[in-house]
Amino acid sequence: MALNYSYKLKSLIAVLGLAQLALAGPTLSVRHTDASPNVNVCTGAVGVGCILVPVSSDSCINFTGGLSFLNKEVSVAVIPDGLACTFFSQFGCLSAPGGFDEVVLTGGTWSFFDVPGANSDVNFNDLSSSFICTPV
Ligand SMILES: *[C@@H]1O[C@H](CO)[C@@H](O)[C@H](O)[C@H]1NC(C)=O
């Protein structure tokens, strides 16, 4: 009887251990994704002229150098959940007073023909020169 009980207890512990691993797995991978999220930025539709840009939070990305093909050409962006990315028509993530030259995009797939501007949805197609992301 004592042996049987101990066996059952060990089985229970093993099952709990597996359950814990199963729960821990996704949590760990989400943390990993959050550490170095990518924003997919495209000159056309999703899959057309796209590049995955690794974003570290609160660091401005100019569409210069290797990203200059995106300058004034961005039409679509795919933002990971948990981030808000602001796209600017100026370099350096600078905005004029009123914020009419920027749009703020949260997690999702966005067509820049119709994105949230300072007061209402705006057409920001082929206007972006820089962007910056921050966790939300
Ligand atoms: C982006 O461009 C602006 C204006 O040219 C410059 O001041 C800034 O240092 C650049 N930022 C980065 C991260 O390259």
mmCIF file of N, CA and C and ligand atoms in Angstrom:
data_model
loop_
_atom_site.group_PDB
_atom_site.id
_atom_site.type_symbol
_atom_site.label_atom_id
_atom_site.label_comp_id
_atom_site.label_asym_id
_atom_site.label_seq_id
_atom_site.Cartn_x
_atom_site.Cartn_y
_atom_site.Cartn_z
ATOM 1 N N MET A 1 0.844 -1.215 0.000
ATOM 2 C CA MET A 1 0.000 0.000 0.000
ATOM 3 C C MET A 1 0.868 1.249 0.000
ATOM 4 N N ALA A 2 1.867 1.228 0.862
ATOM 5 C CA ALA A 2 2.742 2.394 0.952
ATOM 6 C C ALA A 2 3.477 2.619 -0.365
ATOM 7 N N LEU A 3 3.929 1.547 -0.994
ATOM 8 C CA LEU A 3 4.622 1.637 -2.282
ATOM 9 C C LEU A 3 3.711 2.254 -3.332
ATOM 10 N N ASN A 4 2.481 1.714 -3.365
ATOM 11 C CA ASN A 4 1.512 2.178 -4.346
ATOM 12 C C ASN A 4 1.251 3.675 -4.183
ATOM 13 N N TYR A 5 1.097 4.102 -2.933
ATOM 14 C CA TYR A 5 0.831 5.514 -2.658
ATOM 15 C C TYR A 5 1.994 6.388 -3.139
ATOM 16 N N SER A 6 3.214 5.909 -2.832
ATOM 17 C CA SER A 6 4.391 6.671 -3.220
ATOM 18 C C SER A 6 4.493 6.760 -4.747
ATOM 19 N N TYR A 7 4.142 5.663 -5.425
ATOM 20 C CA TYR A 7 4.173 5.661 -6.894
ATOM 21 C C TYR A 7 3.189 6.696 -7.449
ATOM 22 N N LYS A 8 1.983 6.689 -6.857
ATOM 23 C CA LYS A 8 0.966 7.651 -7.333
ATOM 24 C C LYS A 8 1.421 9.093 -7.098
ATOM 25 N N LEU A 9 2.052 9.280 -5.941
ATOM 26 C CA LEU A 9 2.519 10.627 -5.613
ATOM 27 C C LEU A 9 3.576 11.077 -6.620
ATOM 28 N N LYS A 10 4.476 10.133 -6.948
ATOM 29 C CA LYS A 10 5.517 10.480 -7.916
ATOM 30 C C LYS A 10 4.914 10.784 -9.287
ATOM 31 N N SER A 11 3.909 9.997 -9.660
ATOM 32 C CA SER A 11 3.242 10.247 -10.948
ATOM 33 C C SER A 11 2.600 11.631 -10.951
ATOM 34 N N LEU A 12 1.955 11.937 -9.834
ATOM 35 C CA LEU A 12 1.285 13.235 -9.729
ATOM 36 C C LEU A 12 2.312 14.361 -9.850
ATOM 37 N N ILE A 13 3.439 14.198 -9.171
ATOM 38 C CA ILE A 13 4.487 15.224 -9.237
ATOM 39 C C ILE A 13 5.005 15.349 -10.668
ATOM 40 N N ALA A 14 5.166 14.189 -11.339
ATOM 41 C CA ALA A 14 5.650 14.221 -12.722
ATOM 42 C C ALA A 14 4.658 14.961 -13.619
ATOM 43 N N VAL A 15 3.369 14.669 -13.427
ATOM 44 C CA VAL A 15 2.346 15.326 -14.259
ATOM 45 C C VAL A 15 2.335 16.826 -13.986
ATOM 46 N N LEU A 16 2.439 17.189 -12.705
ATOM 47 C CA LEU A 16 2.461 18.615 -12.370
ATOM 48 C C LEU A 16 3.684 19.293 -12.986
ATOM 49 N N GLY A 17 4.810 18.574 -12.962
ATOM 50 C CA GLY A 17 6.033 19.120 -13.553
ATOM 51 C C GLY A 17 5.857 19.388 -15.034
ATOM 52 N N LEU A 18 5.239 18.436 -15.748
ATOM 53 C CA LEU A 18 4.994 18.610 -17.185
ATOM 54 C C LEU A 18 4.061 19.784 -17.430
ATOM 55 N N ALA A 19 3.007 19.861 -16.581
ATOM 56 C CA ALA A 19 2.048 20.951 -16.737
ATOM 57 C C ALA A 19 2.743 22.295 -16.546
ATOM 58 N N GLN A 20 3.652 22.320 -15.579
ATOM 59 C CA GLN A 20 4.384 23.559 -15.309
ATOM 60 C C GLN A 20 5.249 23.936 -16.511
ATOM 61 N N LEU A 21 5.917 22.901 -17.093
ATOM 62 C CA LEU A 21 6.736 23.151 -18.283
ATOM 63 C C LEU A 21 5.877 23.690 -19.417
ATOM 64 N N ALA A 22 4.694 23.062 -19.590
ATOM 65 C CA ALA A 22 3.808 23.480 -20.674
ATOM 66 C C ALA A 22 3.384 24.933 -20.472
ATOM 67 N N LEU A 23 3.144 25.296 -19.217
ATOM 68 C CA LEU A 23 2.736 26.679 -18.936
ATOM 69 C C LEU A 23 3.918 27.635 -19.087
ATOM 70 N N ALA A 24 5.103 27.173 -18.657
ATOM 71 C CA ALA A 24 6.270 28.051 -18.692
ATOM 72 C C ALA A 24 6.735 28.295 -20.125
ATOM 73 N N GLY A 25 6.562 27.314 -21.008
ATOM 74 C CA GLY A 25 7.066 27.429 -22.384
ATOM 75 C C GLY A 25 6.614 28.694 -23.089
ATOM 76 N N PRO A 26 5.300 28.856 -23.273
ATOM 77 C CA PRO A 26 4.812 30.039 -23.997
ATOM 78 C C PRO A 26 5.207 31.342 -23.316
ATOM 79 N N THR A 27 5.203 31.330 -21.973
ATOM 80 C CA THR A 27 5.560 32.546 -21.247
ATOM 81 C C THR A 27 6.986 32.971 -21.597
ATOM 82 N N LEU A 28 7.883 31.984 -21.616
ATOM 83 C CA LEU A 28 9.284 32.286 -21.920
ATOM 84 C C LEU A 28 9.420 32.813 -23.342
ATOM 85 N N SER A 29 8.699 32.202 -24.297
ATOM 86 C CA SER A 29 8.869 32.634 -25.688
ATOM 87 C C SER A 29 8.282 34.031 -25.890
ATOM 88 N N VAL A 30 7.219 34.368 -25.160
ATOM 89 C CA VAL A 30 6.664 35.722 -25.261
ATOM 90 C C VAL A 30 7.683 36.732 -24.754
ATOM 91 N N ARG A 31 8.331 36.353 -23.623
ATOM 92 C CA ARG A 31 9.347 37.264 -23.090
ATOM 93 C C ARG A 31 10.463 37.474 -24.096
ATOM 94 N N HIS A 32 10.849 36.380 -24.768
ATOM 95 C CA HIS A 32 11.929 36.486 -25.743
ATOM 96 C C HIS A 32 11.518 37.427 -26.885
ATOM 97 N N THR A 33 10.251 37.275 -27.341
ATOM 98 C CA THR A 33 9.762 38.124 -28.436
ATOM 99 C C THR A 33 9.785 39.598 -28.012
ATOM 100 N N ASP A 34 9.376 39.844 -26.769
ATOM 101 C CA ASP A 34 9.328 41.220 -26.293
ATOM 102 C C ASP A 34 10.722 41.847 -26.229
ATOM 103 N N ALA A 35 11.745 41.003 -26.006
ATOM 104 C CA ALA A 35 13.088 41.535 -25.857
ATOM 105 C C ALA A 35 13.600 42.146 -27.162
ATOM 106 N N SER A 36 13.223 41.573 -28.302
ATOM 107 C CA SER A 36 13.685 42.126 -29.577
ATOM 108 C C SER A 36 12.577 42.010 -30.614
ATOM 109 N N PRO A 37 11.522 42.828 -30.473
ATOM 110 C CA PRO A 37 10.420 42.736 -31.429
ATOM 111 C C PRO A 37 10.810 43.323 -32.779
ATOM 112 N N ASN A 38 10.162 42.818 -33.815
ATOM 113 C CA ASN A 38 10.387 43.335 -35.166
ATOM 114 C C ASN A 38 9.124 44.007 -35.673
ATOM 115 N N VAL A 39 9.294 45.116 -36.361
ATOM 116 C CA VAL A 39 8.196 45.739 -37.079
ATOM 117 C C VAL A 39 8.418 45.449 -38.561
ATOM 118 N N ASN A 40 7.392 44.912 -39.213
ATOM 119 C CA ASN A 40 7.495 44.630 -40.646
ATOM 120 C C ASN A 40 7.017 45.872 -41.401
ATOM 121 N N VAL A 41 7.915 46.494 -42.143
ATOM 122 C CA VAL A 41 7.596 47.735 -42.854
ATOM 123 C C VAL A 41 7.677 47.460 -44.354
ATOM 124 N N CYS A 42 6.656 47.873 -45.091
ATOM 125 C CA CYS A 42 6.549 47.524 -46.514
ATOM 126 C C CYS A 42 6.306 48.765 -47.368
ATOM 127 N N THR A 43 6.885 48.753 -48.580
ATOM 128 C CA THR A 43 6.600 49.817 -49.540
ATOM 129 C C THR A 43 5.308 49.531 -50.297
ATOM 130 N N GLY A 44 4.890 48.251 -50.276
ATOM 131 C CA GLY A 44 3.632 47.877 -50.923
ATOM 132 C C GLY A 44 2.750 47.153 -49.928
ATOM 133 N N ALA A 45 1.972 46.189 -50.410
ATOM 134 C CA ALA A 45 1.148 45.376 -49.532
ATOM 135 C C ALA A 45 2.050 44.481 -48.693
ATOM 136 N N VAL A 46 1.474 43.779 -47.713
ATOM 137 C CA VAL A 46 2.261 42.837 -46.915
ATOM 138 C C VAL A 46 2.902 41.827 -47.865
ATOM 139 N N GLY A 47 4.220 41.691 -47.776
ATOM 140 C CA GLY A 47 4.946 40.777 -48.666
ATOM 141 C C GLY A 47 5.583 41.479 -49.844
ATOM 142 N N VAL A 48 5.296 42.755 -50.035
ATOM 143 C CA VAL A 48 5.841 43.502 -51.177
ATOM 144 C C VAL A 48 6.772 44.608 -50.661
ATOM 145 N N GLY A 49 8.063 44.464 -50.957
ATOM 146 C CA GLY A 49 9.033 45.480 -50.547
ATOM 147 C C GLY A 49 9.106 45.642 -49.052
ATOM 148 N N CYS A 50 9.089 44.515 -48.339
ATOM 149 C CA CYS A 50 9.047 44.562 -46.873
ATOM 150 C C CYS A 50 10.426 44.298 -46.276
ATOM 151 N N ILE A 51 10.623 44.808 -45.085
ATOM 152 C CA ILE A 51 11.811 44.469 -44.316
ATOM 153 C C ILE A 51 11.416 44.430 -42.849
ATOM 154 N N LEU A 52 11.966 43.424 -42.138
ATOM 155 C CA LEU A 52 11.735 43.325 -40.695
ATOM 156 C C LEU A 52 12.745 44.224 -40.006
ATOM 157 N N VAL A 53 12.263 45.216 -39.304
ATOM 158 C CA VAL A 53 13.148 46.149 -38.606
ATOM 159 C C VAL A 53 13.106 45.834 -37.113
ATOM 160 N N PRO A 54 14.230 45.387 -36.533
ATOM 161 C CA PRO A 54 14.248 45.171 -35.079
ATOM 162 C C PRO A 54 14.134 46.514 -34.361
ATOM 163 N N VAL A 55 13.221 46.587 -33.416
ATOM 164 C CA VAL A 55 13.044 47.858 -32.706
ATOM 165 C C VAL A 55 13.381 47.683 -31.231
ATOM 166 N N SER A 56 14.264 48.516 -30.753
ATOM 167 C CA SER A 56 14.454 48.591 -29.307
ATOM 168 C C SER A 56 13.691 49.827 -28.870
ATOM 169 N N SER A 57 13.022 49.725 -27.736
ATOM 170 C CA SER A 57 12.046 50.757 -27.396
ATOM 171 C C SER A 57 12.699 52.124 -27.231
ATOM 172 N N ASP A 58 11.978 53.128 -27.641
ATOM 173 C CA ASP A 58 12.355 54.529 -27.483
ATOM 174 C C ASP A 58 13.632 54.904 -28.226
ATOM 175 N N SER A 59 13.959 54.157 -29.307
ATOM 176 C CA SER A 59 15.117 54.534 -30.103
ATOM 177 C C SER A 59 14.648 54.815 -31.530
ATOM 178 N N CYS A 60 14.954 56.022 -32.021
ATOM 179 C CA CYS A 60 14.436 56.482 -33.314
ATOM 180 C C CYS A 60 15.114 55.749 -34.469
ATOM 181 N N ILE A 61 14.325 55.338 -35.447
ATOM 182 C CA ILE A 61 14.854 54.683 -36.643
ATOM 183 C C ILE A 61 14.575 55.585 -37.842
ATOM 184 N N ASN A 62 15.644 56.070 -38.470
ATOM 185 C CA ASN A 62 15.515 56.878 -39.687
ATOM 186 C C ASN A 62 15.483 55.968 -40.912
ATOM 187 N N PHE A 63 14.741 56.351 -41.905
ATOM 188 C CA PHE A 63 14.767 55.603 -43.162
ATOM 189 C C PHE A 63 15.919 56.123 -44.020
ATOM 190 N N THR A 64 17.121 55.849 -43.527
ATOM 191 C CA THR A 64 18.352 56.230 -44.221
ATOM 192 C C THR A 64 19.220 54.981 -44.323
ATOM 193 N N GLY A 65 20.360 55.102 -44.951
ATOM 194 C CA GLY A 65 21.269 53.966 -45.081
ATOM 195 C C GLY A 65 20.575 52.787 -45.732
ATOM 196 N N GLY A 66 20.655 51.617 -45.068
ATOM 197 C CA GLY A 66 20.045 50.405 -45.614
ATOM 198 C C GLY A 66 18.533 50.451 -45.659
ATOM 199 N N LEU A 67 17.934 51.396 -44.970
ATOM 200 C CA LEU A 67 16.469 51.519 -44.971
ATOM 201 C C LEU A 67 15.988 52.655 -45.862
ATOM 202 N N SER A 68 16.909 53.265 -46.646
ATOM 203 C CA SER A 68 16.511 54.454 -47.423
ATOM 204 C C SER A 68 15.476 54.123 -48.497
ATOM 205 N N PHE A 69 15.383 52.851 -48.901
ATOM 206 C CA PHE A 69 14.339 52.497 -49.887
ATOM 207 C C PHE A 69 12.936 52.696 -49.318
ATOM 208 N N LEU A 70 12.839 52.808 -47.978
ATOM 209 C CA LEU A 70 11.534 53.028 -47.337
ATOM 210 C C LEU A 70 11.172 54.505 -47.238
ATOM 211 N N ASN A 71 12.166 55.396 -47.419
ATOM 212 C CA ASN A 71 11.904 56.813 -47.193
ATOM 213 C C ASN A 71 10.832 57.351 -48.143
ATOM 214 N N LYS A 72 9.765 57.890 -47.575
ATOM 215 C CA LYS A 72 8.598 58.403 -48.322
ATOM 216 C C LYS A 72 7.967 57.324 -49.211
ATOM 217 N N GLU A 73 8.133 56.056 -48.782
ATOM 218 C CA GLU A 73 7.594 54.944 -49.581
ATOM 219 C C GLU A 73 6.750 53.973 -48.767
ATOM 220 N N VAL A 74 6.657 54.160 -47.437
ATOM 221 C CA VAL A 74 5.972 53.159 -46.609
ATOM 222 C C VAL A 74 4.457 53.197 -46.864
ATOM 223 N N SER A 75 3.905 52.005 -47.148
ATOM 224 C CA SER A 75 2.460 51.884 -47.350
ATOM 225 C C SER A 75 1.791 50.977 -46.336
ATOM 226 N N VAL A 76 2.582 50.064 -45.745
ATOM 227 C CA VAL A 76 2.014 49.094 -44.806
ATOM 228 C C VAL A 76 3.023 48.858 -43.689
ATOM 229 N N ALA A 77 2.529 48.679 -42.468
ATOM 230 C CA ALA A 77 3.384 48.241 -41.369
ATOM 231 C C ALA A 77 2.621 47.241 -40.524
ATOM 232 N N VAL A 78 3.350 46.224 -40.061
ATOM 233 C CA VAL A 78 2.776 45.246 -39.143
ATOM 234 C C VAL A 78 3.461 45.437 -37.799
ATOM 235 N N ILE A 79 2.690 45.914 -36.835
ATOM 236 C CA ILE A 79 3.216 46.239 -35.503
ATOM 237 C C ILE A 79 2.864 45.095 -34.550
ATOM 238 N N PRO A 80 3.862 44.558 -33.813
ATOM 239 C CA PRO A 80 3.534 43.507 -32.837
ATOM 240 C C PRO A 80 2.680 44.051 -31.697
ATOM 241 N N ASP A 81 1.851 43.173 -31.148
ATOM 242 C CA ASP A 81 1.064 43.551 -29.978
ATOM 243 C C ASP A 81 1.998 43.989 -28.858
ATOM 244 N N GLY A 82 1.574 44.951 -28.077
ATOM 245 C CA GLY A 82 2.368 45.413 -26.948
ATOM 246 C C GLY A 82 3.262 46.595 -27.288
ATOM 247 N N LEU A 83 3.214 47.031 -28.568
ATOM 248 C CA LEU A 83 4.008 48.195 -28.976
ATOM 249 C C LEU A 83 3.091 49.263 -29.547
ATOM 250 N N ALA A 84 3.491 50.512 -29.384
ATOM 251 C CA ALA A 84 2.889 51.612 -30.131
ATOM 252 C C ALA A 84 4.024 52.292 -30.885
ATOM 253 N N CYS A 85 3.869 52.417 -32.204
ATOM 254 C CA CYS A 85 4.926 52.994 -33.039
ATOM 255 C C CYS A 85 4.411 54.276 -33.675
ATOM 256 N N THR A 86 5.195 55.332 -33.552
ATOM 257 C CA THR A 86 4.854 56.612 -34.157
ATOM 258 C C THR A 86 5.712 56.802 -35.406
ATOM 259 N N PHE A 87 5.043 57.057 -36.538
ATOM 260 C CA PHE A 87 5.741 57.320 -37.798
ATOM 261 C C PHE A 87 5.693 58.821 -38.082
ATOM 262 N N PHE A 88 6.832 59.353 -38.518
ATOM 263 C CA PHE A 88 6.976 60.797 -38.722
ATOM 264 C C PHE A 88 7.318 61.092 -40.173
ATOM 265 N N SER A 89 6.855 62.242 -40.657
ATOM 266 C CA SER A 89 7.230 62.642 -42.019
ATOM 267 C C SER A 89 8.617 63.285 -42.036
ATOM 268 N N GLN A 90 9.145 63.632 -40.840
ATOM 269 C CA GLN A 90 10.498 64.171 -40.765
ATOM 270 C C GLN A 90 11.470 63.081 -40.297
ATOM 271 N N PHE A 91 12.746 63.264 -40.607
ATOM 272 C CA PHE A 91 13.779 62.428 -40.007
ATOM 273 C C PHE A 91 13.911 62.782 -38.521
ATOM 274 N N GLY A 92 14.521 61.869 -37.753
ATOM 275 C CA GLY A 92 14.830 62.152 -36.356
ATOM 276 C C GLY A 92 13.641 62.046 -35.422
ATOM 277 N N CYS A 93 12.518 61.468 -35.906
ATOM 278 C CA CYS A 93 11.308 61.312 -35.087
ATOM 279 C C CYS A 93 10.878 62.653 -34.501
ATOM 280 N N LEU A 94 10.981 63.685 -35.328
ATOM 281 C CA LEU A 94 10.576 65.030 -34.923
ATOM 282 C C LEU A 94 9.209 65.341 -35.494
ATOM 283 N N SER A 95 8.469 66.136 -34.735
ATOM 284 C CA SER A 95 7.117 66.466 -35.136
ATOM 285 C C SER A 95 6.874 67.953 -34.953
ATOM 286 N N ALA A 96 6.138 68.548 -35.870
ATOM 287 C CA ALA A 96 5.759 69.949 -35.747
ATOM 288 C C ALA A 96 4.670 70.073 -34.680
ATOM 289 N N PRO A 97 4.527 71.265 -34.066
ATOM 290 C CA PRO A 97 3.450 71.454 -33.083
ATOM 291 C C PRO A 97 2.100 71.082 -33.690
ATOM 292 N N GLY A 98 1.292 70.370 -32.915
ATOM 293 C CA GLY A 98 0.000 69.906 -33.404
ATOM 294 C C GLY A 98 0.022 68.451 -33.804
ATOM 295 N N GLY A 99 1.213 67.951 -34.146
ATOM 296 C CA GLY A 99 1.355 66.533 -34.469
ATOM 297 C C GLY A 99 0.694 66.096 -35.753
ATOM 298 N N PHE A 100 0.538 67.042 -36.704
ATOM 299 C CA PHE A 100 -0.127 66.682 -37.959
ATOM 300 C C PHE A 100 0.797 65.923 -38.921
ATOM 301 N N ASP A 101 2.083 65.851 -38.552
ATOM 302 C CA ASP A 101 3.031 65.137 -39.412
ATOM 303 C C ASP A 101 3.467 63.820 -38.785
ATOM 304 N N GLU A 102 2.578 63.238 -37.976
ATOM 305 C CA GLU A 102 2.875 61.939 -37.384
ATOM 306 C C GLU A 102 1.598 61.133 -37.232
ATOM 307 N N VAL A 103 1.777 59.797 -37.182
ATOM 308 C CA VAL A 103 0.656 58.900 -36.892
ATOM 309 C C VAL A 103 1.118 57.885 -35.858
ATOM 310 N N VAL A 104 0.202 57.459 -34.981
ATOM 311 C CA VAL A 104 0.537 56.525 -33.912
ATOM 312 C C VAL A 104 -0.217 55.214 -34.138
ATOM 313 N N LEU A 105 0.558 54.120 -34.281
ATOM 314 C CA LEU A 105 -0.035 52.829 -34.617
ATOM 315 C C LEU A 105 0.254 51.811 -33.520
ATOM 316 N N THR A 106 -0.784 51.136 -33.051
ATOM 317 C CA THR A 106 -0.624 50.070 -32.054
ATOM 318 C C THR A 106 -0.563 48.719 -32.777
ATOM 319 N N GLY A 107 -0.562 47.632 -32.011
ATOM 320 C CA GLY A 107 -0.403 46.294 -32.592
ATOM 321 C C GLY A 107 -1.423 46.004 -33.682
ATOM 322 N N GLY A 108 -0.946 45.499 -34.832
ATOM 323 C CA GLY A 108 -1.844 45.149 -35.930
ATOM 324 C C GLY A 108 -1.210 45.429 -37.275
ATOM 325 N N THR A 109 -1.972 45.181 -38.330
ATOM 326 C CA THR A 109 -1.518 45.426 -39.701
ATOM 327 C C THR A 109 -2.204 46.688 -40.207
ATOM 328 N N TRP A 110 -1.394 47.650 -40.637
ATOM 329 C CA TRP A 110 -1.934 48.968 -40.988
ATOM 330 C C TRP A 110 -1.651 49.313 -42.447
ATOM 331 N N SER A 111 -2.667 49.756 -43.145
ATOM 332 C CA SER A 111 -2.492 50.376 -44.444
ATOM 333 C C SER A 111 -2.400 51.880 -44.221
ATOM 334 N N PHE A 112 -1.301 52.471 -44.698
ATOM 335 C CA PHE A 112 -1.049 53.877 -44.385
ATOM 336 C C PHE A 112 -1.986 54.838 -45.125
ATOM 337 N N PHE A 113 -2.827 54.298 -45.974
ATOM 338 C CA PHE A 113 -3.825 55.156 -46.624
ATOM 339 C C PHE A 113 -4.874 55.635 -45.629
ATOM 340 N N ASP A 114 -4.974 54.952 -44.477
ATOM 341 C CA ASP A 114 -6.034 55.266 -43.522
ATOM 342 C C ASP A 114 -5.551 54.902 -42.117
ATOM 343 N N VAL A 115 -4.858 55.834 -41.467
ATOM 344 C CA VAL A 115 -4.259 55.574 -40.156
ATOM 345 C C VAL A 115 -4.598 56.711 -39.188
ATOM 346 N N PRO A 116 -4.541 56.428 -37.869
ATOM 347 C CA PRO A 116 -4.930 57.437 -36.888
ATOM 348 C C PRO A 116 -3.933 58.596 -36.806
ATOM 349 N N GLY A 117 -4.397 59.791 -37.155
ATOM 350 C CA GLY A 117 -3.587 61.000 -37.052
ATOM 351 C C GLY A 117 -3.929 61.761 -35.778
ATOM 352 N N ALA A 118 -3.484 63.010 -35.719
ATOM 353 C CA ALA A 118 -3.665 63.811 -34.508
ATOM 354 C C ALA A 118 -5.147 63.965 -34.145
ATOM 355 N N ASN A 119 -5.988 64.235 -35.131
ATOM 356 C CA ASN A 119 -7.400 64.473 -34.845
ATOM 357 C C ASN A 119 -8.338 63.449 -35.447
ATOM 358 N N SER A 120 -7.921 62.816 -36.534
ATOM 359 C CA SER A 120 -8.793 61.871 -37.221
ATOM 360 C C SER A 120 -7.916 60.971 -38.083
ATOM 361 N N ASP A 121 -8.523 60.001 -38.740
ATOM 362 C CA ASP A 121 -7.758 59.146 -39.630
ATOM 363 C C ASP A 121 -7.245 59.972 -40.819
ATOM 364 N N VAL A 122 -6.008 59.678 -41.214
ATOM 365 C CA VAL A 122 -5.390 60.440 -42.293
ATOM 366 C C VAL A 122 -4.755 59.481 -43.305
ATOM 367 N N ASN A 123 -4.469 60.014 -44.481
ATOM 368 C CA ASN A 123 -3.700 59.285 -45.481
ATOM 369 C C ASN A 123 -2.230 59.613 -45.274
ATOM 370 N N PHE A 124 -1.471 58.651 -44.773
ATOM 371 C CA PHE A 124 -0.050 58.868 -44.495
ATOM 372 C C PHE A 124 0.812 58.062 -45.471
ATOM 373 N N ASN A 125 0.195 57.639 -46.578
ATOM 374 C CA ASN A 125 0.933 56.824 -47.544
ATOM 375 C C ASN A 125 2.109 57.606 -48.133
ATOM 376 N N ASP A 126 3.262 56.952 -48.222
ATOM 377 C CA ASP A 126 4.469 57.524 -48.832
ATOM 378 C C ASP A 126 4.912 58.842 -48.177
ATOM 379 N N LEU A 127 4.695 58.945 -46.856
ATOM 380 C CA LEU A 127 5.081 60.174 -46.153
ATOM 381 C C LEU A 127 6.145 59.955 -45.076
ATOM 382 N N SER A 128 6.331 58.710 -44.612
ATOM 383 C CA SER A 128 7.181 58.474 -43.441
ATOM 384 C C SER A 128 8.672 58.578 -43.771
ATOM 385 N N SER A 129 9.411 59.196 -42.840
ATOM 386 C CA SER A 129 10.876 59.224 -42.937
ATOM 387 C C SER A 129 11.564 58.633 -41.704
ATOM 388 N N SER A 130 10.790 58.416 -40.631
ATOM 389 C CA SER A 130 11.371 57.825 -39.419
ATOM 390 C C SER A 130 10.245 57.290 -38.560
ATOM 391 N N PHE A 131 10.619 56.430 -37.621
ATOM 392 C CA PHE A 131 9.635 55.979 -36.639
ATOM 393 C C PHE A 131 10.302 55.563 -35.359
ATOM 394 N N ILE A 132 9.478 55.494 -34.298
ATOM 395 C CA ILE A 132 9.963 55.111 -32.980
ATOM 396 C C ILE A 132 8.868 54.308 -32.304
ATOM 397 N N CYS A 133 9.269 53.272 -31.545
ATOM 398 C CA CYS A 133 8.293 52.414 -30.881
ATOM 399 C C CYS A 133 8.511 52.417 -29.379
ATOM 400 N N THR A 134 7.418 52.245 -28.663
ATOM 401 C CA THR A 134 7.477 52.206 -27.215
ATOM 402 C C THR A 134 6.496 51.157 -26.719
ATOM 403 N N PRO A 135 6.827 50.436 -25.660
ATOM 404 C CA PRO A 135 5.873 49.443 -25.137
ATOM 405 C C PRO A 135 4.609 50.097 -24.592
ATOM 406 N N VAL A 136 3.477 49.411 -24.742
ATOM 407 C CA VAL A 136 2.227 49.947 -24.187
ATOM 408 C C VAL A 136 1.675 48.985 -23.138
HETATM 409 C C1 LIG B 1 18.000 60.552 -37.608
HETATM 410 O O1 LIG B 1 18.094 61.705 -38.397
HETATM 411 C C2 LIG B 1 18.158 62.901 -37.648
HETATM 412 C C3 LIG B 1 18.075 64.071 -38.620
HETATM 413 O O2 LIG B 1 18.928 63.888 -39.721
HETATM 414 C C4 LIG B 1 19.436 62.910 -36.829
HETATM 415 O O3 LIG B 1 19.508 64.077 -36.064
HETATM 416 C C5 LIG B 1 19.421 61.704 -35.897
HETATM 417 O O4 LIG B 1 20.624 61.618 -35.191
HETATM 418 C C6 LIG B 1 19.202 60.413 -36.681
HETATM 419 N N1 LIG B 1 18.985 59.345 -35.728
HETATM 420 C C7 LIG B 1 19.554 58.156 -35.880
HETATM 421 C C8 LIG B 1 19.241 57.167 -34.805
HETATM 422 O O5 LIG B 1 20.272 57.879 -36.822
#
